[in-house]
CSV table of C-alpha atoms and ligand atoms in Angstrom, one decimal:
chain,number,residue,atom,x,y,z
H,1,UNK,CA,0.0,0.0,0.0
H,2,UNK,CA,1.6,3.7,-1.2
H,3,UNK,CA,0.4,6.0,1.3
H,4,UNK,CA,1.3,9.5,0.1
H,5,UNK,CA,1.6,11.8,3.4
H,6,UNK,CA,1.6,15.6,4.3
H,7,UNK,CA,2.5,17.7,6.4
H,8,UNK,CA,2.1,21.6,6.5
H,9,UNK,CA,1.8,22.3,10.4
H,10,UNK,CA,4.2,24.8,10.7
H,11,UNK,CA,7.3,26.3,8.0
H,12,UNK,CA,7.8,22.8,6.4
H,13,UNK,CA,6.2,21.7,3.4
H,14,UNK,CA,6.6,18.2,3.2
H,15,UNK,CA,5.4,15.1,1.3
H,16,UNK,CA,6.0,11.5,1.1
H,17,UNK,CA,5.3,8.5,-0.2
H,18,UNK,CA,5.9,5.2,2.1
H,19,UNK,CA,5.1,2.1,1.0
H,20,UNK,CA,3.7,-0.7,3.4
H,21,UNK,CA,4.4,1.7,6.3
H,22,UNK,CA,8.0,1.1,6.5
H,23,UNK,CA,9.8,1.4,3.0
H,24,UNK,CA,10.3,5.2,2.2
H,25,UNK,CA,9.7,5.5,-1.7
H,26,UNK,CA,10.2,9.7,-1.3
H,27,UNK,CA,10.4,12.1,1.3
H,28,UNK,CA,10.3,16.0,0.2
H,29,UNK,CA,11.4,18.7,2.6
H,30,UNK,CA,10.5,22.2,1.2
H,31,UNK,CA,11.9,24.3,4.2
H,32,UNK,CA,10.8,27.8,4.6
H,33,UNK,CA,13.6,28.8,7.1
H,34,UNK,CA,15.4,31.2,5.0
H,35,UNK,CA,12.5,32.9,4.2
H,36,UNK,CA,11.6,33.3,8.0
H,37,UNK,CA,15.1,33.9,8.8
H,38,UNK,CA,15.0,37.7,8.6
H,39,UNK,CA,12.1,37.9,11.2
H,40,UNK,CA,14.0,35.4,13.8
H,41,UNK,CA,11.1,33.2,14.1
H,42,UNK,CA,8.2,31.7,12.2
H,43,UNK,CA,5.2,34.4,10.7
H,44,UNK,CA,2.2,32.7,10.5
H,45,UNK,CA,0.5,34.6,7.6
H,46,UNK,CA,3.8,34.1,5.3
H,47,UNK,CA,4.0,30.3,6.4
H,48,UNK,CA,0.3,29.6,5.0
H,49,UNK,CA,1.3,31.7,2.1
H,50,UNK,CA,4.2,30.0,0.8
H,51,UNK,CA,2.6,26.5,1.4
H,52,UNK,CA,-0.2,27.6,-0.6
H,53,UNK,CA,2.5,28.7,-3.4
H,54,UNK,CA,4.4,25.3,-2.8
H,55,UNK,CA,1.9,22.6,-1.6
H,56,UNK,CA,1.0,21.0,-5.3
H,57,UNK,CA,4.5,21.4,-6.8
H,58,UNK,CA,5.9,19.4,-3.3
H,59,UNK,CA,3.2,16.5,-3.4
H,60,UNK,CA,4.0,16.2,-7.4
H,61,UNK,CA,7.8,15.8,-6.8
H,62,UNK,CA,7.2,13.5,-3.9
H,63,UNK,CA,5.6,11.2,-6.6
H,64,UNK,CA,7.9,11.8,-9.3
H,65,UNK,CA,10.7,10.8,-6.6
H,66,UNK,CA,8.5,7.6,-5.6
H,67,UNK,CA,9.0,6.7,-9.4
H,68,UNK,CA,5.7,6.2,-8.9
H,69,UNK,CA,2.2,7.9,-10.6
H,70,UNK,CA,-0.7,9.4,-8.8
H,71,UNK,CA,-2.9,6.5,-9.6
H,72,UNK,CA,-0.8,4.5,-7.4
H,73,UNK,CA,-1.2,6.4,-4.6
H,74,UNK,CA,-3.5,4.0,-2.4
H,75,UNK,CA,-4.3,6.3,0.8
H,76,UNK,CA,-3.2,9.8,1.7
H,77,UNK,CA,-2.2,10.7,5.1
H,78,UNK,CA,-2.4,14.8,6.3
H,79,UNK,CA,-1.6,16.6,9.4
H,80,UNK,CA,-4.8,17.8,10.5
H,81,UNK,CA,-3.6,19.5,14.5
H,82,UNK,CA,-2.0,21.1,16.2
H,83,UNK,CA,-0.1,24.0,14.5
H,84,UNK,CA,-0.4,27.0,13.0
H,85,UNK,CA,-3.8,26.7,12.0
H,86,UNK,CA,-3.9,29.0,8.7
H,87,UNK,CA,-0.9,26.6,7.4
H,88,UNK,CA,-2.4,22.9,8.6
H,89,UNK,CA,-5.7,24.3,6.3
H,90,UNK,CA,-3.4,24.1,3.3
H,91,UNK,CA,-2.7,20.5,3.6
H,92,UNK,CA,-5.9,19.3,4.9
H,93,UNK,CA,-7.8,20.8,2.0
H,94,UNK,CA,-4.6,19.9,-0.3
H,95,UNK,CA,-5.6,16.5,1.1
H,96,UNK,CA,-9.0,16.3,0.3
H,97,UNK,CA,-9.3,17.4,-2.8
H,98,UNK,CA,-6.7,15.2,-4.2
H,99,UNK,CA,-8.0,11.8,-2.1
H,100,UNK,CA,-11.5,13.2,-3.8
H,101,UNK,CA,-9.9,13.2,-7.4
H,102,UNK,CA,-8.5,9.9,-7.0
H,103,UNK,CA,-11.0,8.4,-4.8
H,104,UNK,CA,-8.7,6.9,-2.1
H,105,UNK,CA,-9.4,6.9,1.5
H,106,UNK,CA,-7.7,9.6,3.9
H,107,UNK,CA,-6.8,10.1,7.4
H,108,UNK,CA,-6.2,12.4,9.5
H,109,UNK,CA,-2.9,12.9,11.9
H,110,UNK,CA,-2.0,14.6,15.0
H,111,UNK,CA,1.4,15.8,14.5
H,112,UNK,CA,2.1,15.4,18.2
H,113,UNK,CA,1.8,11.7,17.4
H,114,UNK,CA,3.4,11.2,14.2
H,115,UNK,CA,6.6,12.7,15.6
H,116,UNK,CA,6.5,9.9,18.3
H,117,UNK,CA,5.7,7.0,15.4
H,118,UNK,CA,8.8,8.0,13.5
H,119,UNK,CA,11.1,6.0,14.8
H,120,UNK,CA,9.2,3.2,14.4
H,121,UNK,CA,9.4,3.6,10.5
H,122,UNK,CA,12.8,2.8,10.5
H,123,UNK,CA,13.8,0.9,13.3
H,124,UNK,CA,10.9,-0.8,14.6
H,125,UNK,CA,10.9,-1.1,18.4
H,126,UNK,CA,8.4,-3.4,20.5
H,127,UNK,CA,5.5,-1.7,22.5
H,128,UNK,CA,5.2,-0.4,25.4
H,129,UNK,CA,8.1,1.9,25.5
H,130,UNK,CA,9.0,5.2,26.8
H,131,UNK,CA,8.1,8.0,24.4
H,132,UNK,CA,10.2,11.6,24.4
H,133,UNK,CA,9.1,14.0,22.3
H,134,UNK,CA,10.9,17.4,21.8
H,135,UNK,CA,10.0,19.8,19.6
H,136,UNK,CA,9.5,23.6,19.2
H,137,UNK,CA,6.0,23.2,20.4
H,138,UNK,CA,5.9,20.5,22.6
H,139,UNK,CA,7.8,18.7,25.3
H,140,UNK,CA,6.1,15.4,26.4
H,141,UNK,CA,7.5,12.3,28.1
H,142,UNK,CA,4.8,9.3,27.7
H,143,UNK,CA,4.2,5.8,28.2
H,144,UNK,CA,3.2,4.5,24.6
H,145,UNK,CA,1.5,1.3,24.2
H,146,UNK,CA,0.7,1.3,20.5
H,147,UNK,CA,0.5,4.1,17.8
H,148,UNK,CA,-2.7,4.7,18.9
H,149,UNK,CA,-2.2,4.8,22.7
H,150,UNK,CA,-0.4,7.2,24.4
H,151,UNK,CA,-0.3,7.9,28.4
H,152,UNK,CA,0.9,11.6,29.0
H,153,UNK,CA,3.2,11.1,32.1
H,154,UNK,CA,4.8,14.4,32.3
H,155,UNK,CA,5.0,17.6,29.8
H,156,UNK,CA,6.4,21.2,29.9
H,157,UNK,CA,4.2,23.5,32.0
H,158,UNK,CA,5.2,26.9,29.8
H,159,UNK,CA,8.0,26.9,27.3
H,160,UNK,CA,9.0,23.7,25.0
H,161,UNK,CA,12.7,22.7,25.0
H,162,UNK,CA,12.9,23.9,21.3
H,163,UNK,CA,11.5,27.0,22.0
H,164,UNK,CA,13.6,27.8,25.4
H,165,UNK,CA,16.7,27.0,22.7
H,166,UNK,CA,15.3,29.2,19.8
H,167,UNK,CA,14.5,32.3,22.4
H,168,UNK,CA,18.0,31.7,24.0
H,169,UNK,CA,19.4,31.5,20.2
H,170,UNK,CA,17.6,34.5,19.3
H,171,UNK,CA,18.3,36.9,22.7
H,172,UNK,CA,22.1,36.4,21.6
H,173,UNK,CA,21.7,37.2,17.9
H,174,UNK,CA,23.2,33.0,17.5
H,175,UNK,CA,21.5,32.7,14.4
H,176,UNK,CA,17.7,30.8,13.1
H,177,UNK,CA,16.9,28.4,13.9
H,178,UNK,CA,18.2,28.9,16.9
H,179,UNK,CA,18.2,24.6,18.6
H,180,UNK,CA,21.0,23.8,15.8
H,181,UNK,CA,23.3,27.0,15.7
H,182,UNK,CA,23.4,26.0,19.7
H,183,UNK,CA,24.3,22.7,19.1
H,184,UNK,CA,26.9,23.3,17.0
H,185,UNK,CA,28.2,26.1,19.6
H,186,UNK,CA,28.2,24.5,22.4
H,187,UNK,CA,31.1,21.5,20.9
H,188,UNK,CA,33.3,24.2,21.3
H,189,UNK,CA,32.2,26.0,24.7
H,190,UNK,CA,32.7,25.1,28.6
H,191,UNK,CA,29.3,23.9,29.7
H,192,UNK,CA,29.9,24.7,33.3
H,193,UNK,CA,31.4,28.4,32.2
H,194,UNK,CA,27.9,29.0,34.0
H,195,UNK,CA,25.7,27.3,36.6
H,196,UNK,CA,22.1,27.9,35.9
H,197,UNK,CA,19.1,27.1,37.9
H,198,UNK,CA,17.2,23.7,36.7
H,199,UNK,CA,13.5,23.2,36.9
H,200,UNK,CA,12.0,24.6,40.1
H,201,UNK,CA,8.8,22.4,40.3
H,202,UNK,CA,7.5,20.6,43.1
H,203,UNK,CA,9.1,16.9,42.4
H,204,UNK,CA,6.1,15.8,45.1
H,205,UNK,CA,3.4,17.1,42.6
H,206,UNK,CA,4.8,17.4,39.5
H,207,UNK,CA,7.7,13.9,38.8
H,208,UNK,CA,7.6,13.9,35.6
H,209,UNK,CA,6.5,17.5,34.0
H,210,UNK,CA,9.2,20.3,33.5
H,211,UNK,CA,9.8,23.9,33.2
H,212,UNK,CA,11.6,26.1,31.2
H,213,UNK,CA,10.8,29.7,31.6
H,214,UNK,CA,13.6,30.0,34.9
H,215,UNK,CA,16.1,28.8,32.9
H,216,UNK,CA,15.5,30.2,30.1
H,217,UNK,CA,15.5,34.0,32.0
H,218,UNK,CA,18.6,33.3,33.4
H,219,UNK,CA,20.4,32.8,30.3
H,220,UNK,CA,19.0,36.0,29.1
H,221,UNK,CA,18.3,38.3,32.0
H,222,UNK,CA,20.9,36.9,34.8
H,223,UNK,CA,23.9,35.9,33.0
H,224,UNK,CA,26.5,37.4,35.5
H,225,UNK,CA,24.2,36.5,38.6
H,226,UNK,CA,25.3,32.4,37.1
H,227,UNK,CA,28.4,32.9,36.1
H,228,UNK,CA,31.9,31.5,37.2
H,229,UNK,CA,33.7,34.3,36.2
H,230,UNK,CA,34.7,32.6,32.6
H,231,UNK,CA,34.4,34.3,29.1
H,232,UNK,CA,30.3,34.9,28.5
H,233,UNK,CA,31.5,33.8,25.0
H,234,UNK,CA,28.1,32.4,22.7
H,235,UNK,CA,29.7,29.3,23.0
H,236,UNK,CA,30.4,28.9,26.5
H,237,UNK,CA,26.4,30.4,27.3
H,238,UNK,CA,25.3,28.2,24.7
H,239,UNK,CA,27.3,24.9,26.2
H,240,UNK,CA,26.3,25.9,29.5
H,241,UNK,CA,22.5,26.3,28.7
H,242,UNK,CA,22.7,23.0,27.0
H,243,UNK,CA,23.9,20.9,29.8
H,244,UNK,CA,21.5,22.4,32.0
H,245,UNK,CA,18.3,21.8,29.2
H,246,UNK,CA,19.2,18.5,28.9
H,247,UNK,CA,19.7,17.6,31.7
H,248,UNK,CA,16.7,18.7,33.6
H,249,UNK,CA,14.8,16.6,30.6
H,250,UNK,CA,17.1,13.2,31.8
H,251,UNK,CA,16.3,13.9,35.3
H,252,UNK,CA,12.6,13.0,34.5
H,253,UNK,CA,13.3,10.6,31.8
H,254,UNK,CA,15.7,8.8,34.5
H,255,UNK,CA,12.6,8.9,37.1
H,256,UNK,CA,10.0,7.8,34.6
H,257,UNK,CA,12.0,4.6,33.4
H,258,UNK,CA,12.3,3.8,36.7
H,259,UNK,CA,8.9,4.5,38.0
H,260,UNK,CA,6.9,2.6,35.1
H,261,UNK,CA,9.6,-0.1,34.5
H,262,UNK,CA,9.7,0.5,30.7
H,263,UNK,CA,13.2,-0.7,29.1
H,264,UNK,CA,12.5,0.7,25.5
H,265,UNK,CA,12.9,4.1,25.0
H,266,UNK,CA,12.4,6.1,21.8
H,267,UNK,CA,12.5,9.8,21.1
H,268,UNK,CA,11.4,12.2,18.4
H,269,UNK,CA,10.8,15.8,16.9
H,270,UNK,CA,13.2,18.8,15.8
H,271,UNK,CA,15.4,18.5,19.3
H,272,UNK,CA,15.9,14.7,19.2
H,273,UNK,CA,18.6,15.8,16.5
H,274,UNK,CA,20.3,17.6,19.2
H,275,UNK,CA,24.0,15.8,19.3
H,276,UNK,CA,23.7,15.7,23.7
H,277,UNK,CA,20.0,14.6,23.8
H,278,UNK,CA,21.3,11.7,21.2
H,279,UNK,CA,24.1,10.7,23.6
H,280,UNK,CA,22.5,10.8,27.2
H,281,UNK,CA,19.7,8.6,26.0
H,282,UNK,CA,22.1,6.4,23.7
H,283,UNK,CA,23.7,5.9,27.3
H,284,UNK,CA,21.0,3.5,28.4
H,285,UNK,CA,22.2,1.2,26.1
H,286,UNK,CA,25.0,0.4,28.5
H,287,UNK,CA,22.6,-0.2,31.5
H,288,UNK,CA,20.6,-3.0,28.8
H,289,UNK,CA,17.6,-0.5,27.7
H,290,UNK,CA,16.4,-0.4,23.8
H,291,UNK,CA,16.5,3.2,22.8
H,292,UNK,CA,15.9,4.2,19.3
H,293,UNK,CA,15.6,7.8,17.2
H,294,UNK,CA,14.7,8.4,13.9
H,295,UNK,CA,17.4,9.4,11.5
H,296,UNK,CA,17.9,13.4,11.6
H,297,UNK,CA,15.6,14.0,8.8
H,298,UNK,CA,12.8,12.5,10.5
H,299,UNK,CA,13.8,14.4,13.8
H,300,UNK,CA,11.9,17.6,12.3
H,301,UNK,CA,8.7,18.1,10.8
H,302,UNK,CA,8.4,15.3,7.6
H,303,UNK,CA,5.6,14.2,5.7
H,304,UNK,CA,7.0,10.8,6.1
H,305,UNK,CA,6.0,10.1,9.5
H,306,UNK,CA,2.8,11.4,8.4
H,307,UNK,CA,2.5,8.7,5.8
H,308,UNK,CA,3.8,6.3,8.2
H,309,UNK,CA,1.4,6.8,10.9
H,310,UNK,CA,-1.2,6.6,8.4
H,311,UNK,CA,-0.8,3.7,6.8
H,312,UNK,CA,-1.1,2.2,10.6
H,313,UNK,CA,-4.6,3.3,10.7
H,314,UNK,CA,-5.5,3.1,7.2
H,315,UNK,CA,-5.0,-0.6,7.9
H,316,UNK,CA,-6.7,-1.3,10.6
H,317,UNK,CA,-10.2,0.8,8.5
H,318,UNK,CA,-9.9,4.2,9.9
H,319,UNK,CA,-9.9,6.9,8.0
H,320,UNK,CA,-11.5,10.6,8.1
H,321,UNK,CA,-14.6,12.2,6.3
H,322,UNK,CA,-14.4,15.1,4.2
H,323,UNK,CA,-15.5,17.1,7.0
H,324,UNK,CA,-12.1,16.7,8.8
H,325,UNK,CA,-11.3,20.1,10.2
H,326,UNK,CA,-7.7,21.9,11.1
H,327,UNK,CA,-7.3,22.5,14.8
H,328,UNK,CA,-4.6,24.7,16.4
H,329,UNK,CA,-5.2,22.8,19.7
H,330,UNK,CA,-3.5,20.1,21.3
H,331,UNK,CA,-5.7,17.1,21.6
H,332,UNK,CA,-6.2,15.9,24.9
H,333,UNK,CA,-3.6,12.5,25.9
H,334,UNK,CA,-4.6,10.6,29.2
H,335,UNK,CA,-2.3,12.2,31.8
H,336,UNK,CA,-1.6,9.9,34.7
H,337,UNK,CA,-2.9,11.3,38.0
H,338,UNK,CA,0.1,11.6,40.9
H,339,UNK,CA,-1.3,9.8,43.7
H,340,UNK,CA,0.0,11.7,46.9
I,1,KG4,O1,9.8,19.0,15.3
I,1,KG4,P1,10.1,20.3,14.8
I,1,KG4,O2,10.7,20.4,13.4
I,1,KG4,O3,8.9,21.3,14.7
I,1,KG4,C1,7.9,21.4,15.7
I,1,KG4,O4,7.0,20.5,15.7
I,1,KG4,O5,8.1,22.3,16.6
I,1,KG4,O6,11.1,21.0,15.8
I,1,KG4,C2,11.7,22.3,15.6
I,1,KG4,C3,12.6,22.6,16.8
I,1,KG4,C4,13.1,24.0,16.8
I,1,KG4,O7,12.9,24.6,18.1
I,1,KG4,C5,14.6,23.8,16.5
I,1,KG4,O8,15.4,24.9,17.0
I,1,KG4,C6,14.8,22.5,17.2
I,1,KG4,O9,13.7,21.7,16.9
I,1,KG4,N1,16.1,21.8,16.8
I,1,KG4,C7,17.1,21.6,17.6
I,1,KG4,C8,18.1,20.9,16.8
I,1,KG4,N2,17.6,20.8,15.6
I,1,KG4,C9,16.3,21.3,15.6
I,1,KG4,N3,17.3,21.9,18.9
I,1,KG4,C10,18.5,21.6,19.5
I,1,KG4,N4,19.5,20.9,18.8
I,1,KG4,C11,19.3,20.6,17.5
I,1,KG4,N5,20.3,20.0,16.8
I,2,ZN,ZN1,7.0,19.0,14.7
């Protein structure tokens, strides 16, 4: 089964074709970062522009790529929430008319859950397992028992991790997007050059959620309040940002693994391709845990884990009506209650 997939949630216009679920036939990235570039961040309105502009010549070279033709195409997959909403209305309409014109089924996604499918599309790992998901928008830690259910242990309660690395990025004129050009600083910077403040939640309420926003004002507002009395050099702020980011997120990955028993764990979204993410989980290897990521171009926003996801539920006979609708909104996830 070809199922073509699309995603237009946010500046990527992307579009797929995966075949059996598993077997990526094409996988087209049309990024809009250099076009956002000179506002430091994504704008809405131009996002939903350009993927109107690109949206039919993407799907078309997704298919070429596929060596495939549209009448091949057995299902299509489409984000339908949450992101910018004005942008997700390109591809779900994009969507509908095309499964319309070639009267194939279509479903559906939630991008939140797509991201945590991917790695499964290339390296296939055994339910349940410990999901991580880091992106711009989100920051969730879950218990997921199948594609299709997901337990919400713990998430940020302000900023997502990509976003406390874009505004830090940003502040200090690093560059856009702001999680890579700290990445690459901080391999040549002194992460302890400065010792910022972790998470300041309640560990008795909140075990498995995190918070950003303190961290992330100290590395703008109270640099020399943290400092060691090294350089303030973007790489050393950048290195010593990074330690702290990543390792308030292992602290409650650590506690999680512990606390449900899981020994898979699997990660996703734009910050999984972050190089110290990659090797703190890759640790766990060592104490006899499963750990998988997707490959780096299926870290950030892809219409292949669209097409992946899809083909899950397309097989098992769901699929949406052509009054699917674009939501902005996070859909709701069972969140375990903290017995106290
Ligand atoms: O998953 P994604 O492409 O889009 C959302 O769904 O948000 O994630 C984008 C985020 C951005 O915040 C970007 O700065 C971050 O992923 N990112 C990184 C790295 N690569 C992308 N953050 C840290 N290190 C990286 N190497
Ligand atoms: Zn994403």
């Amino acid at each position: 089964m070809n199922v073509l997939g699309i995603e237009t949630s946010c500046d990527e216009c992307s579009a797929a074709v995966v075949k059996d679920g598993s077997e990526i036939l094409s996988n087209v990235i049309a990024t809009q970062i250099e076009l956002h570039r000179p506002f430091d961040g994504v704008v809405p309105e131009l996002a939903s522009r350009l993927h109107t502009e690109w949206i039919s010549q993407v799907v078309n070279a997704a298919i070429l790529q596929a060596n495939i033709s549209k009448k091949d195409i057995d299902a299509i997959a489409v984000t339908c929430k949450p992101g910018l909403l004005g942008s997700l209305l390109v591809g779900v309409n994009f969507a509908k008319g095309l499964a319309q014109t070639l009267d194939v089924p279509f479903v559906g996604i939630d991008h939140i859950r797509a991201h945590l499918y991917a790695p499964q599309i290339e390296h296939p790992l055994k339910y349940p397992y410990l999901g991580v998901l880091l992106s711009g928008g989100h920051t969730v830690i879950c218990r997921v028992d199948s594609y299709d259910s997901i337990e919400v242990l713990g998430t940020t309660v302000d900023d997502a991790i990509g976003e406390a690395f874009d505004k830090v990025a940003k502040h200090y004129g690093l560059g856009y997007p702001g999680g890579v050009m700290i990445d690459r600083l901080a391999q040549k910077g002194d992460d302890l050059a400065f010792r910022f403040p972790g998470s300041n939640l309640k560990e008795t309420y909140h075990p498995y959620d995190i918070s950003y926003s303190g961290l992330k004002t100290a590395v703008i507002n109270q640099l020399e309040l943290f400092s060691t009395g090294k350089e303030a050099s973007a790489e050393n702020i950048a290195a010593s940002f990074q330690r702290v980011a990543v390792g308030m997120l292992m602290k409650r990955v650590d506690r999680a693994l512990t606390d449900t028993g899981l020994k898979r764990i699997s990660a996703g979204g734009g910050v999984a391709a972050n190089s110290l993410v990659r090797s703190s989980l890759k640790a766990y290897e060592d104490k006899g845990f499963e750990v998988s990521f997707p490959s780096l171009k299926l870290c950030t926003d892809n219409g292949a884990m669209v097409a992946g996801l899809g083909y899950r539920y397309i097989s098992d006979g769901i699929t949406s009506s052509c009054n699917l609708d674009a939501s902005s909104r996070v859909a709701a996830f069972k969140k375990t209650v903290v017995e106290l």
